[in-house]
Amino acid sequence: MKLYEQQELFIYNSLSKTKEKFAPIHDGAVGMYVCGPTVYSNVHMGNCRTFLSFDLVYRYLIHLGYKVRYVRNITDAGHLENDGESGEDPILRKARIEQLEPMEVVQKYSLDFHNVMAQFNAHPPSIEPTATGHIIEQIRIVEKIIEAGYAYEKNGSVYFDVLKFNETHEYGKLSGRQLEDMITNTRELASQSEKKNPQDFALWKKAEPQHIMRWPSPWSDGFPGWHLECTAMSTKYLGNNFDIHGGGMDLKFPHHECEIAQAEATNDESPVNYWMHANMLTLNGKKMAKSTGNNILPHELFSGENDVLSKAFAPTVAKFFMYQAHYRSILDFSNDALEASEKGYYRLMDAYRNLSGLAISESSSFDVNEWRQSCYDAMNDDFNSPILIAQLFEATKLINAIKEGKATITENDLSVLTTTMHDFIFDVLGLLDLASEGNNDTSKLSGAVELLIALRNKARADKDFATSDKIRDDLKEVGIQLKDGKDGTTYSLN
Ligand code: AMP
Ligand code: ZN
């Protein structure tokens, strides 16, 4: 019997605004699509939070025994400024500034993204399609929407006719926006546009002469509108109706609202059964964003090189910090909160390691099965990781009590406790044990770097700065950053 047959998972659906019991379309299999990054700059910690929120979802579904097809795209074309509607393409702008081919920009930041996700120990998706690899599919959808009467061509560009669509469908049902309000808010801009109505959105844009990422189409040499790629790629790999679609809260409107409209215009069925939106990571109370510069980059966190940080933090500690908040709550980033999480993380890992040395008794002073179920209950309640972590800390207290002879556990219960701790810490939360004394490469590397730090400290004490600087610089060359803080020297990998 699979775990999903024993556990009842509830997911908060942003469309119905309620927690709904999860039932996949096909028994035992889940299709999940998550909007990926627009690759024109390094991902910041805010982006990472959203992707890690969905890594948790993916991992828990796998843990429950589902066969999951997880599709997460790379936006490498068509995402203009102003919610993808007008202005410059940020990839082209970056290419111009850095004197690179647009595809070099795309490659550089896709690699950064993959590297960062690997450092966070996030699973790669099952399929990672790109917008530029699916131009033909996107053109086909534009044709279908035109055939269905919900789009019109103007000067080589094609726009989605929102008012027409709204006569028979409900535009705004995901974001809760009323079309009347949208019309009033955007009225002044209407005359400057070739659109029939300002709330219409681009499906295909004719390329200006300087716009070098362009493809031939029945309407013009141009490029697809941003919302179209996700409709094309999600339905291509998951079908016209699939289980879960995720993304950050800021994508609800217009991006996901437009995705629903595009899909319903061609299929007359709702594309997604469960819409999930992850909340924002803030810095100084404001949303972390690429454009405003109000952000922290992963490598700054891992090296401690940012003024808001007192020291370096390991990726797994940062991830633990993020999972101490529910994915639908806003989370403010701060050095103090990270330090508190780091302490908690080590407390948890110490307890896990202590499990193997616990004494066995005739009886248990704790109902381990009830505790185990409470871990599942937390995750079954819309992936409530902070409650799960609180339960893991309950177990930590128990482990410490057994160690001190203040509580007892039977052999059988210890086995359940150990397996459950392992499942949730490593498989579901995807944490790494930084201090593991085992034989893994991380601990070997850590031992070697600690040795070099000790040699450097010795050289510094002997005023042999040539040697101490060489150790620091050579380590940096191979991607290991030393950071001197008030509590000694720490290191991070870049
Ligand atoms: P982008 O590359 O801008 O398309 O963003 C990639 C993903 O990161 C999207 O799902 C966004 O919703 C999400 N995102 C952007 N800023 C933040 C933030 N401050 N906190 C959490 N998620 C964010
Ligand atoms: Zn998308």
Short mmCIF file of C-alpha atoms and ligand atoms in Angstrom, two decimals:
data_model
loop_
_atom_site.label_atom_id
_atom_site.label_comp_id
_atom_site.label_asym_id
_atom_site.label_seq_id
_atom_site.Cartn_x
_atom_site.Cartn_y
_atom_site.Cartn_z
CA MET A 1 0.00 0.00 0.00
CA LYS A 2 1.35 3.40 -0.99
CA LEU A 3 1.62 6.13 1.61
CA TYR A 4 -0.76 8.34 -0.38
CA GLU A 5 -3.46 5.75 0.20
CA GLN A 6 -3.01 6.18 3.95
CA GLN A 7 -2.59 9.93 4.13
CA GLU A 8 -5.09 12.63 3.12
CA LEU A 9 -3.30 15.56 1.54
CA PHE A 10 -5.06 18.94 1.41
CA ILE A 11 -3.83 21.71 -0.86
CA TYR A 12 -4.82 25.37 -0.72
CA ASN A 13 -6.13 26.13 -4.17
CA SER A 14 -5.67 29.81 -5.07
CA LEU A 15 -8.52 29.50 -7.55
CA SER A 16 -11.20 28.32 -5.09
CA LYS A 17 -9.44 30.04 -2.17
CA THR A 18 -10.01 26.96 -0.01
CA LYS A 19 -8.03 23.94 1.08
CA GLU A 20 -9.13 21.04 -1.08
CA LYS A 21 -8.48 17.35 -0.71
CA PHE A 22 -5.89 16.40 -3.28
CA ALA A 23 -6.97 13.84 -5.85
CA PRO A 24 -4.81 13.56 -8.97
CA ILE A 25 -6.40 13.08 -12.39
CA HIS A 26 -4.60 9.76 -12.90
CA ASP A 27 -4.33 7.40 -9.95
CA GLY A 28 -0.86 7.45 -8.44
CA ALA A 29 0.55 10.00 -10.87
CA VAL A 30 0.86 13.78 -10.55
CA GLY A 31 1.56 16.40 -13.22
CA MET A 32 3.02 19.63 -11.85
CA TYR A 33 4.11 22.77 -13.70
CA VAL A 34 6.02 25.61 -12.04
CA CYS A 35 7.01 28.85 -13.76
CA GLY A 36 10.79 29.01 -13.91
CA PRO A 37 13.17 31.97 -13.92
CA THR A 38 13.68 34.61 -16.57
CA VAL A 39 17.38 34.14 -17.17
CA TYR A 40 18.88 37.59 -17.54
CA SER A 41 20.54 37.91 -14.13
CA ASN A 42 21.50 35.85 -11.11
CA VAL A 43 18.57 34.46 -9.13
CA HIS A 44 18.14 36.18 -5.75
CA MET A 45 17.06 34.61 -2.49
CA GLY A 46 13.43 35.58 -3.17
CA ASN A 47 13.39 33.55 -6.39
CA CYS A 48 15.08 30.72 -4.51
CA ARG A 49 12.38 30.75 -1.86
CA THR A 50 9.66 30.14 -4.45
CA PHE A 51 11.62 27.34 -6.14
CA LEU A 52 12.41 25.75 -2.78
CA SER A 53 8.74 25.95 -1.78
CA PHE A 54 7.92 23.83 -4.81
CA ASP A 55 10.87 21.53 -4.19
CA LEU A 56 9.20 20.74 -0.87
CA VAL A 57 5.90 20.03 -2.64
CA TYR A 58 7.67 17.83 -5.19
CA ARG A 59 9.61 15.95 -2.52
CA TYR A 60 6.54 15.33 -0.36
CA LEU A 61 4.52 14.05 -3.32
CA ILE A 62 7.37 11.67 -4.18
CA HIS A 63 7.63 10.63 -0.54
CA LEU A 64 3.92 9.78 -0.53
CA GLY A 65 4.62 7.41 -3.39
CA TYR A 66 3.30 9.38 -6.34
CA LYS A 67 4.99 9.23 -9.70
CA VAL A 68 5.46 12.94 -10.36
CA ARG A 69 6.17 14.63 -13.66
CA TYR A 70 7.53 18.00 -12.66
CA VAL A 71 7.91 20.54 -15.46
CA ARG A 72 9.64 23.85 -14.79
CA ASN A 73 10.47 26.10 -17.70
CA ILE A 74 13.24 28.53 -18.46
CA THR A 75 12.01 31.87 -19.80
CA ASP A 76 14.60 32.79 -22.39
CA ALA A 77 12.48 34.98 -24.70
CA GLY A 78 9.47 37.22 -24.76
CA HIS A 79 9.37 38.48 -21.17
CA LEU A 80 9.32 42.25 -21.59
CA GLU A 81 9.38 44.77 -18.80
CA ASN A 82 6.06 45.90 -17.29
CA ASP A 83 4.69 42.43 -16.64
CA GLY A 84 5.86 41.19 -20.01
CA GLU A 85 3.72 43.67 -21.90
CA SER A 86 5.90 46.52 -23.10
CA GLY A 87 9.37 48.02 -22.84
CA GLU A 88 12.63 46.26 -23.53
CA ASP A 89 13.38 42.54 -23.31
CA PRO A 90 15.73 42.32 -20.29
CA ILE A 91 17.74 39.50 -21.91
CA LEU A 92 18.43 41.67 -24.94
CA ARG A 93 19.31 44.62 -22.76
CA LYS A 94 21.81 42.51 -20.82
CA ALA A 95 23.26 41.17 -24.08
CA ARG A 96 23.73 44.74 -25.33
CA ILE A 97 25.37 45.92 -22.10
CA GLU A 98 27.66 42.90 -21.71
CA GLN A 99 28.29 42.61 -25.48
CA LEU A 100 27.14 39.02 -25.57
CA GLU A 101 24.85 37.01 -27.78
CA PRO A 102 21.40 36.81 -26.11
CA MET A 103 21.88 33.05 -25.90
CA GLU A 104 25.15 33.58 -24.03
CA VAL A 105 23.22 35.60 -21.45
CA VAL A 106 20.63 32.82 -21.26
CA GLN A 107 23.31 30.15 -20.84
CA LYS A 108 25.24 32.08 -18.21
CA TYR A 109 22.23 32.65 -15.95
CA SER A 110 20.68 29.24 -16.53
CA LEU A 111 23.95 27.72 -15.30
CA ASP A 112 23.92 30.03 -12.28
CA PHE A 113 20.37 28.98 -11.50
CA HIS A 114 21.16 25.26 -11.76
CA ASN A 115 24.27 25.66 -9.67
CA VAL A 116 22.37 27.51 -6.93
CA MET A 117 19.54 24.97 -6.90
CA ALA A 118 22.08 22.15 -6.61
CA GLN A 119 23.72 23.88 -3.64
CA PHE A 120 20.30 24.01 -1.99
CA ASN A 121 19.99 20.28 -2.67
CA ALA A 122 16.81 20.87 -4.70
CA HIS A 123 15.77 18.14 -7.11
CA PRO A 124 15.96 19.13 -10.77
CA PRO A 125 12.59 18.99 -12.54
CA SER A 126 11.70 16.02 -14.74
CA ILE A 127 11.50 18.29 -17.79
CA GLU A 128 12.97 21.78 -18.12
CA PRO A 129 11.71 23.20 -21.41
CA THR A 130 12.66 26.60 -22.81
CA ALA A 131 10.46 29.21 -24.45
CA THR A 132 12.77 29.42 -27.49
CA GLY A 133 12.55 25.66 -27.94
CA HIS A 134 8.76 25.84 -28.25
CA ILE A 135 8.08 28.63 -30.74
CA ILE A 136 6.20 26.33 -33.13
CA GLU A 137 3.87 25.15 -30.35
CA GLN A 138 3.26 28.75 -29.32
CA ILE A 139 2.44 29.87 -32.87
CA ARG A 140 -0.02 26.97 -33.12
CA ILE A 141 -1.82 28.13 -29.98
CA VAL A 142 -2.07 31.69 -31.33
CA GLU A 143 -3.64 30.27 -34.50
CA LYS A 144 -6.12 28.29 -32.44
CA ILE A 145 -7.09 31.31 -30.33
CA ILE A 146 -7.61 33.37 -33.52
CA GLU A 147 -9.71 30.53 -35.01
CA ALA A 148 -11.81 30.46 -31.83
CA GLY A 149 -12.43 34.21 -32.24
CA TYR A 150 -10.66 35.41 -29.12
CA ALA A 151 -7.68 37.15 -30.71
CA TYR A 152 -7.04 39.71 -33.44
CA GLU A 153 -4.09 40.82 -35.49
CA LYS A 154 -2.90 44.43 -35.66
CA ASN A 155 0.18 45.57 -37.62
CA GLY A 156 1.84 42.14 -37.41
CA SER A 157 1.14 41.65 -33.71
CA VAL A 158 -1.62 39.48 -32.26
CA TYR A 159 -3.58 40.37 -29.12
CA PHE A 160 -5.92 38.41 -26.91
CA ASP A 161 -9.39 39.98 -26.90
CA VAL A 162 -10.16 40.06 -23.18
CA LEU A 163 -13.62 41.66 -23.47
CA LYS A 164 -14.73 39.11 -26.07
CA PHE A 165 -13.44 36.26 -23.91
CA ASN A 166 -15.18 37.66 -20.86
CA GLU A 167 -18.57 37.49 -22.60
CA THR A 168 -18.51 33.71 -22.28
CA HIS A 169 -15.78 33.11 -19.68
CA GLU A 170 -14.64 34.71 -16.47
CA TYR A 171 -11.47 36.76 -16.86
CA GLY A 172 -10.13 37.62 -13.40
CA LYS A 173 -11.33 34.55 -11.55
CA LEU A 174 -7.88 33.63 -10.25
CA SER A 175 -6.66 37.04 -9.18
CA GLY A 176 -10.09 38.25 -8.09
CA ARG A 177 -9.74 41.35 -10.26
CA GLN A 178 -12.85 42.81 -11.80
CA LEU A 179 -12.64 43.64 -15.47
CA GLU A 180 -14.55 46.90 -14.86
CA ASP A 181 -11.85 48.03 -12.42
CA MET A 182 -9.11 47.11 -14.85
CA ILE A 183 -10.84 49.13 -17.56
CA THR A 184 -11.15 52.23 -15.37
CA ASN A 185 -7.56 51.97 -14.19
CA THR A 186 -6.04 51.72 -17.63
CA ARG A 187 -8.33 54.00 -19.63
CA GLU A 188 -5.85 56.85 -20.10
CA LEU A 189 -3.28 54.62 -21.78
CA ALA A 190 -5.70 53.26 -24.34
CA SER A 191 -5.14 55.79 -27.09
CA GLN A 192 -1.40 55.13 -27.30
CA SER A 193 -1.82 51.46 -28.05
CA GLU A 194 -2.67 49.38 -31.09
CA LYS A 195 -4.77 47.16 -28.82
CA LYS A 196 -8.56 47.34 -28.97
CA ASN A 197 -8.66 47.58 -25.20
CA PRO A 198 -5.82 48.23 -22.78
CA GLN A 199 -6.41 45.01 -20.85
CA ASP A 200 -5.84 42.92 -24.01
CA PHE A 201 -2.49 41.17 -23.87
CA ALA A 202 0.06 40.23 -26.51
CA LEU A 203 0.16 36.71 -27.91
CA TRP A 204 2.63 37.58 -30.65
CA LYS A 205 4.68 40.76 -31.04
CA LYS A 206 6.14 42.05 -34.28
CA ALA A 207 9.86 42.63 -33.68
CA GLU A 208 11.26 46.14 -33.93
CA PRO A 209 14.41 46.27 -36.10
CA GLN A 210 16.71 46.20 -33.04
CA HIS A 211 14.95 43.19 -31.50
CA ILE A 212 17.27 40.39 -32.56
CA MET A 213 15.54 37.39 -30.95
CA ARG A 214 12.88 36.85 -33.61
CA TRP A 215 11.14 34.05 -35.45
CA PRO A 216 9.02 33.90 -38.60
CA SER A 217 5.27 33.53 -38.10
CA PRO A 218 2.09 33.97 -40.19
CA TRP A 219 1.79 37.55 -38.84
CA SER A 220 5.34 38.93 -38.75
CA ASP A 221 8.92 38.22 -37.85
CA GLY A 222 8.54 38.54 -34.13
CA PHE A 223 8.40 36.79 -30.80
CA PRO A 224 5.77 35.24 -28.52
CA GLY A 225 4.08 37.02 -25.64
CA TRP A 226 5.35 35.99 -22.22
CA HIS A 227 2.20 34.23 -20.99
CA LEU A 228 2.01 32.00 -24.02
CA GLU A 229 5.09 29.89 -23.35
CA CYS A 230 3.72 28.46 -20.12
CA THR A 231 0.43 27.49 -21.77
CA ALA A 232 2.35 25.83 -24.61
CA MET A 233 4.83 23.94 -22.46
CA SER A 234 2.50 22.90 -19.62
CA THR A 235 -0.12 21.46 -21.93
CA LYS A 236 2.44 19.86 -24.24
CA TYR A 237 4.01 17.83 -21.44
CA LEU A 238 1.12 17.47 -18.98
CA GLY A 239 -2.04 17.57 -21.11
CA ASN A 240 -4.84 20.10 -21.52
CA ASN A 241 -5.98 19.49 -17.96
CA PHE A 242 -3.33 18.74 -15.36
CA ASP A 243 -3.00 18.60 -11.57
CA ILE A 244 -0.85 21.37 -10.12
CA HIS A 245 0.41 24.72 -11.42
CA GLY A 246 2.67 26.80 -9.20
CA GLY A 247 4.60 30.02 -9.12
CA GLY A 248 5.23 33.05 -6.94
CA MET A 249 2.27 35.08 -5.69
CA ASP A 250 3.26 37.97 -7.98
CA LEU A 251 2.58 35.80 -11.03
CA LYS A 252 -1.14 35.41 -10.28
CA PHE A 253 -1.88 38.51 -12.31
CA PRO A 254 -1.44 38.97 -15.15
CA HIS A 255 0.65 35.88 -15.94
CA HIS A 256 -1.50 33.05 -14.59
CA GLU A 257 -4.79 34.82 -15.28
CA CYS A 258 -3.69 35.05 -18.92
CA GLU A 259 -2.58 31.42 -18.95
CA ILE A 260 -6.08 30.37 -17.88
CA ALA A 261 -7.65 32.60 -20.57
CA GLN A 262 -5.37 31.24 -23.31
CA ALA A 263 -6.03 27.62 -22.36
CA GLU A 264 -9.79 28.07 -21.98
CA ALA A 265 -9.99 29.94 -25.29
CA THR A 266 -8.68 26.90 -27.13
CA ASN A 267 -9.89 23.94 -25.06
CA ASP A 268 -12.96 25.04 -23.22
CA GLU A 269 -11.72 23.23 -20.16
CA SER A 270 -9.95 24.63 -17.15
CA PRO A 271 -6.27 23.80 -17.55
CA VAL A 272 -5.29 23.36 -13.91
CA ASN A 273 -6.98 21.61 -10.98
CA TYR A 274 -4.87 23.09 -8.16
CA TRP A 275 -3.29 26.53 -8.46
CA MET A 276 -0.56 27.07 -5.86
CA HIS A 277 1.15 30.37 -5.08
CA ALA A 278 4.19 30.82 -2.91
CA ASN A 279 4.53 34.01 -0.92
CA MET A 280 7.32 36.55 -1.10
CA LEU A 281 10.63 36.81 0.67
CA THR A 282 11.13 40.39 1.82
CA LEU A 283 14.17 42.37 2.86
CA ASN A 284 13.63 45.33 5.18
CA GLY A 285 9.90 44.70 4.80
CA LYS A 286 9.98 45.12 1.02
CA LYS A 287 9.73 42.42 -1.62
CA MET A 288 13.11 41.18 -2.81
CA ALA A 289 13.33 42.06 -6.48
CA LYS A 290 15.87 42.05 -9.26
CA SER A 291 14.85 45.43 -10.58
CA THR A 292 15.04 47.47 -7.34
CA GLY A 293 18.31 46.00 -6.08
CA ASN A 294 16.55 45.16 -2.78
CA ASN A 295 17.82 41.59 -2.69
CA ILE A 296 20.41 39.17 -1.39
CA LEU A 297 22.11 36.80 -3.78
CA PRO A 298 22.76 33.19 -2.81
CA HIS A 299 26.53 33.54 -3.16
CA GLU A 300 26.48 36.56 -0.85
CA LEU A 301 24.70 34.47 1.75
CA PHE A 302 27.03 31.50 1.33
CA SER A 303 30.12 33.74 1.63
CA GLY A 304 28.74 36.27 4.11
CA GLU A 305 29.67 39.07 1.70
CA ASN A 306 26.80 41.46 2.25
CA ASP A 307 26.53 44.18 4.85
CA VAL A 308 23.32 42.79 6.32
CA LEU A 309 25.13 39.54 7.20
CA SER A 310 27.46 38.98 10.16
CA LYS A 311 28.83 35.75 8.71
CA ALA A 312 28.42 33.11 6.02
CA PHE A 313 25.44 30.74 6.14
CA ALA A 314 25.35 27.30 4.56
CA PRO A 315 22.68 26.74 1.88
CA THR A 316 21.02 24.06 3.96
CA VAL A 317 20.72 26.45 6.93
CA ALA A 318 19.15 29.09 4.68
CA LYS A 319 16.71 26.47 3.43
CA PHE A 320 15.87 25.43 6.99
CA PHE A 321 15.22 29.12 7.79
CA MET A 322 12.83 29.40 4.85
CA TYR A 323 10.95 26.22 5.73
CA GLN A 324 10.36 27.56 9.25
CA ALA A 325 7.72 29.74 7.59
CA HIS A 326 4.73 28.37 5.70
CA TYR A 327 5.06 28.83 1.93
CA ARG A 328 1.93 31.04 1.83
CA SER A 329 3.23 33.46 4.49
CA ILE A 330 5.43 36.44 3.79
CA LEU A 331 8.91 35.88 5.23
CA ASP A 332 11.28 38.68 6.12
CA PHE A 333 14.95 37.95 5.70
CA SER A 334 17.24 38.94 8.57
CA ASN A 335 20.60 37.99 9.95
CA ASP A 336 19.14 37.40 13.44
CA ALA A 337 16.48 35.04 12.15
CA LEU A 338 19.12 33.13 10.18
CA GLU A 339 21.33 32.81 13.23
CA ALA A 340 18.40 31.47 15.25
CA SER A 341 17.63 28.96 12.48
CA GLU A 342 21.25 27.88 12.36
CA LYS A 343 21.16 27.05 16.08
CA GLY A 344 17.93 25.11 15.61
CA TYR A 345 19.35 23.27 12.62
CA TYR A 346 22.39 22.07 14.59
CA ARG A 347 20.18 21.07 17.52
CA LEU A 348 18.07 18.96 15.18
CA MET A 349 21.07 17.37 13.46
CA ASP A 350 22.74 16.59 16.81
CA ALA A 351 19.59 14.86 17.99
CA TYR A 352 19.41 12.87 14.76
CA ARG A 353 22.99 11.71 15.20
CA ASN A 354 22.30 10.79 18.85
CA LEU A 355 19.56 8.37 17.77
CA SER A 356 22.03 5.59 17.03
CA GLY A 357 23.47 5.63 20.55
CA LEU A 358 20.22 5.57 22.53
CA ALA A 359 19.59 2.92 25.17
CA ILE A 360 16.70 0.52 24.56
CA SER A 361 14.03 -0.12 27.23
CA GLU A 362 11.13 -2.49 27.82
CA SER A 363 8.58 0.26 27.30
CA SER A 364 8.30 3.70 25.73
CA SER A 365 7.30 6.81 27.61
CA PHE A 366 6.06 8.37 24.37
CA ASP A 367 3.59 7.35 21.65
CA VAL A 368 5.86 7.35 18.64
CA ASN A 369 3.16 6.43 16.14
CA GLU A 370 1.03 9.33 17.23
CA TRP A 371 4.04 11.63 16.83
CA ARG A 372 4.82 10.16 13.41
CA GLN A 373 1.25 10.81 12.25
CA SER A 374 1.47 14.40 13.51
CA CYS A 375 4.43 14.91 11.14
CA TYR A 376 2.26 13.69 8.27
CA ASP A 377 -0.69 15.77 9.49
CA ALA A 378 1.49 18.88 9.27
CA MET A 379 2.53 18.18 5.69
CA ASN A 380 -0.96 16.99 4.74
CA ASP A 381 -2.26 20.37 5.84
CA ASP A 382 -1.10 22.27 2.75
CA PHE A 383 2.60 21.43 3.24
CA ASN A 384 2.87 23.08 6.64
CA SER A 385 6.63 22.84 7.10
CA PRO A 386 6.85 25.07 10.23
CA ILE A 387 4.50 22.71 12.08
CA LEU A 388 6.46 19.74 10.78
CA ILE A 389 9.70 21.32 12.07
CA ALA A 390 8.03 21.96 15.44
CA GLN A 391 7.21 18.23 15.55
CA LEU A 392 10.83 17.37 14.72
CA PHE A 393 11.87 19.57 17.65
CA GLU A 394 9.43 17.64 19.87
CA ALA A 395 11.30 14.51 18.89
CA THR A 396 14.58 16.29 19.57
CA LYS A 397 13.43 16.97 23.13
CA LEU A 398 12.46 13.32 23.54
CA ILE A 399 15.81 12.08 22.17
CA ASN A 400 17.66 14.32 24.61
CA ALA A 401 15.46 13.12 27.47
CA ILE A 402 16.16 9.47 26.60
CA LYS A 403 19.86 10.26 26.44
CA GLU A 404 19.71 11.77 29.91
CA GLY A 405 17.75 8.79 31.26
CA LYS A 406 14.58 10.85 31.78
CA ALA A 407 12.54 9.00 29.14
CA THR A 408 12.50 5.50 27.64
CA ILE A 409 11.97 3.91 24.23
CA THR A 410 11.59 0.34 22.93
CA GLU A 411 13.67 -1.04 20.09
CA ASN A 412 10.70 -1.06 17.77
CA ASP A 413 9.72 2.53 18.57
CA LEU A 414 13.30 3.68 18.16
CA SER A 415 13.30 2.19 14.69
CA VAL A 416 10.07 4.09 13.80
CA LEU A 417 11.49 7.29 15.30
CA THR A 418 14.74 6.97 13.35
CA THR A 419 13.08 6.19 10.03
CA THR A 420 10.57 9.01 10.41
CA MET A 421 13.25 11.54 11.38
CA HIS A 422 15.32 10.43 8.39
CA ASP A 423 12.38 10.58 5.99
CA PHE A 424 11.33 14.08 6.98
CA ILE A 425 14.75 15.68 7.53
CA PHE A 426 16.50 14.32 4.45
CA ASP A 427 13.85 13.19 1.95
CA VAL A 428 11.04 15.67 2.52
CA LEU A 429 12.84 18.82 3.71
CA GLY A 430 15.90 17.84 1.70
CA LEU A 431 18.35 19.08 4.33
CA LEU A 432 22.00 18.07 4.38
CA ASP A 433 23.91 17.11 7.50
CA LEU A 434 26.81 19.56 7.47
CA ALA A 435 28.61 18.09 10.45
CA SER A 436 28.07 14.46 9.55
CA GLU A 437 31.01 12.41 10.73
CA GLY A 438 30.28 9.90 8.02
CA ASN A 439 32.36 9.19 5.00
CA ASN A 440 30.65 11.53 2.61
CA ASP A 441 32.57 14.00 0.47
CA THR A 442 31.14 16.99 2.30
CA SER A 443 32.58 15.91 5.61
CA LYS A 444 35.93 15.03 4.03
CA LEU A 445 36.06 18.43 2.34
CA SER A 446 35.04 20.11 5.57
CA GLY A 447 37.83 18.31 7.44
CA ALA A 448 40.40 19.38 4.82
CA VAL A 449 39.28 23.02 4.84
CA GLU A 450 39.26 23.13 8.66
CA LEU A 451 42.85 21.88 8.55
CA LEU A 452 43.83 24.66 6.12
CA ILE A 453 42.07 27.24 8.31
CA ALA A 454 44.09 25.99 11.29
CA LEU A 455 47.35 26.22 9.27
CA ARG A 456 46.42 29.73 8.18
CA ASN A 457 45.71 30.75 11.78
CA LYS A 458 49.10 29.38 12.76
CA ALA A 459 50.78 31.33 9.91
CA ARG A 460 48.98 34.50 10.99
CA ALA A 461 50.00 34.01 14.59
CA ASP A 462 53.60 33.64 13.33
CA LYS A 463 53.15 36.83 11.26
CA ASP A 464 53.79 34.75 8.11
CA PHE A 465 51.26 36.70 6.06
CA ALA A 466 52.61 35.46 2.73
CA THR A 467 51.52 31.93 3.68
CA SER A 468 48.23 32.93 5.28
CA ASP A 469 47.25 35.04 2.23
CA LYS A 470 48.29 32.26 -0.13
CA ILE A 471 46.03 29.78 1.66
CA ARG A 472 43.09 32.19 1.45
CA ASP A 473 43.73 33.16 -2.19
CA ASP A 474 44.37 29.62 -3.42
CA LEU A 475 41.24 28.36 -1.72
CA LYS A 476 39.31 31.18 -3.39
CA GLU A 477 40.74 30.07 -6.76
CA VAL A 478 39.16 26.64 -6.30
CA GLY A 479 35.85 28.14 -5.19
CA ILE A 480 36.20 28.07 -1.40
CA GLN A 481 35.75 31.42 0.34
CA LEU A 482 37.10 32.03 3.82
CA LYS A 483 35.34 34.59 5.94
CA ASP A 484 36.80 35.96 9.14
CA GLY A 485 34.25 36.82 11.79
CA LYS A 486 34.25 37.51 15.50
CA ASP A 487 33.75 33.81 16.26
CA GLY A 488 36.63 32.68 14.06
CA THR A 489 36.88 31.74 10.39
CA THR A 490 34.10 30.09 8.44
CA TYR A 491 34.06 28.96 4.84
CA SER A 492 31.60 28.68 2.00
CA LEU A 493 31.57 27.09 -1.42
CA ASN A 494 30.77 29.12 -4.51
P1 AMP B 1 11.30 35.76 -12.44
O1 AMP B 1 12.64 35.24 -12.86
O2 AMP B 1 11.29 37.20 -12.14
O3 AMP B 1 10.21 35.35 -13.42
O4 AMP B 1 10.94 35.05 -11.05
C1 AMP B 1 11.06 33.67 -10.83
C2 AMP B 1 10.17 33.24 -9.69
O5 AMP B 1 10.55 33.90 -8.48
C3 AMP B 1 8.68 33.59 -9.89
O6 AMP B 1 7.89 32.48 -9.49
C4 AMP B 1 8.46 34.77 -8.96
O7 AMP B 1 7.14 34.82 -8.52
C5 AMP B 1 9.41 34.43 -7.84
N1 AMP B 1 9.81 35.59 -7.03
C6 AMP B 1 10.24 36.81 -7.46
N2 AMP B 1 10.52 37.63 -6.41
C7 AMP B 1 10.27 36.91 -5.29
C8 AMP B 1 10.36 37.19 -3.88
N3 AMP B 1 10.79 38.37 -3.41
N4 AMP B 1 10.01 36.20 -3.01
C9 AMP B 1 9.58 35.00 -3.46
N5 AMP B 1 9.48 34.67 -4.77
C10 AMP B 1 9.81 35.61 -5.68
ZN ZN B 2 4.76 30.89 -16.35
#
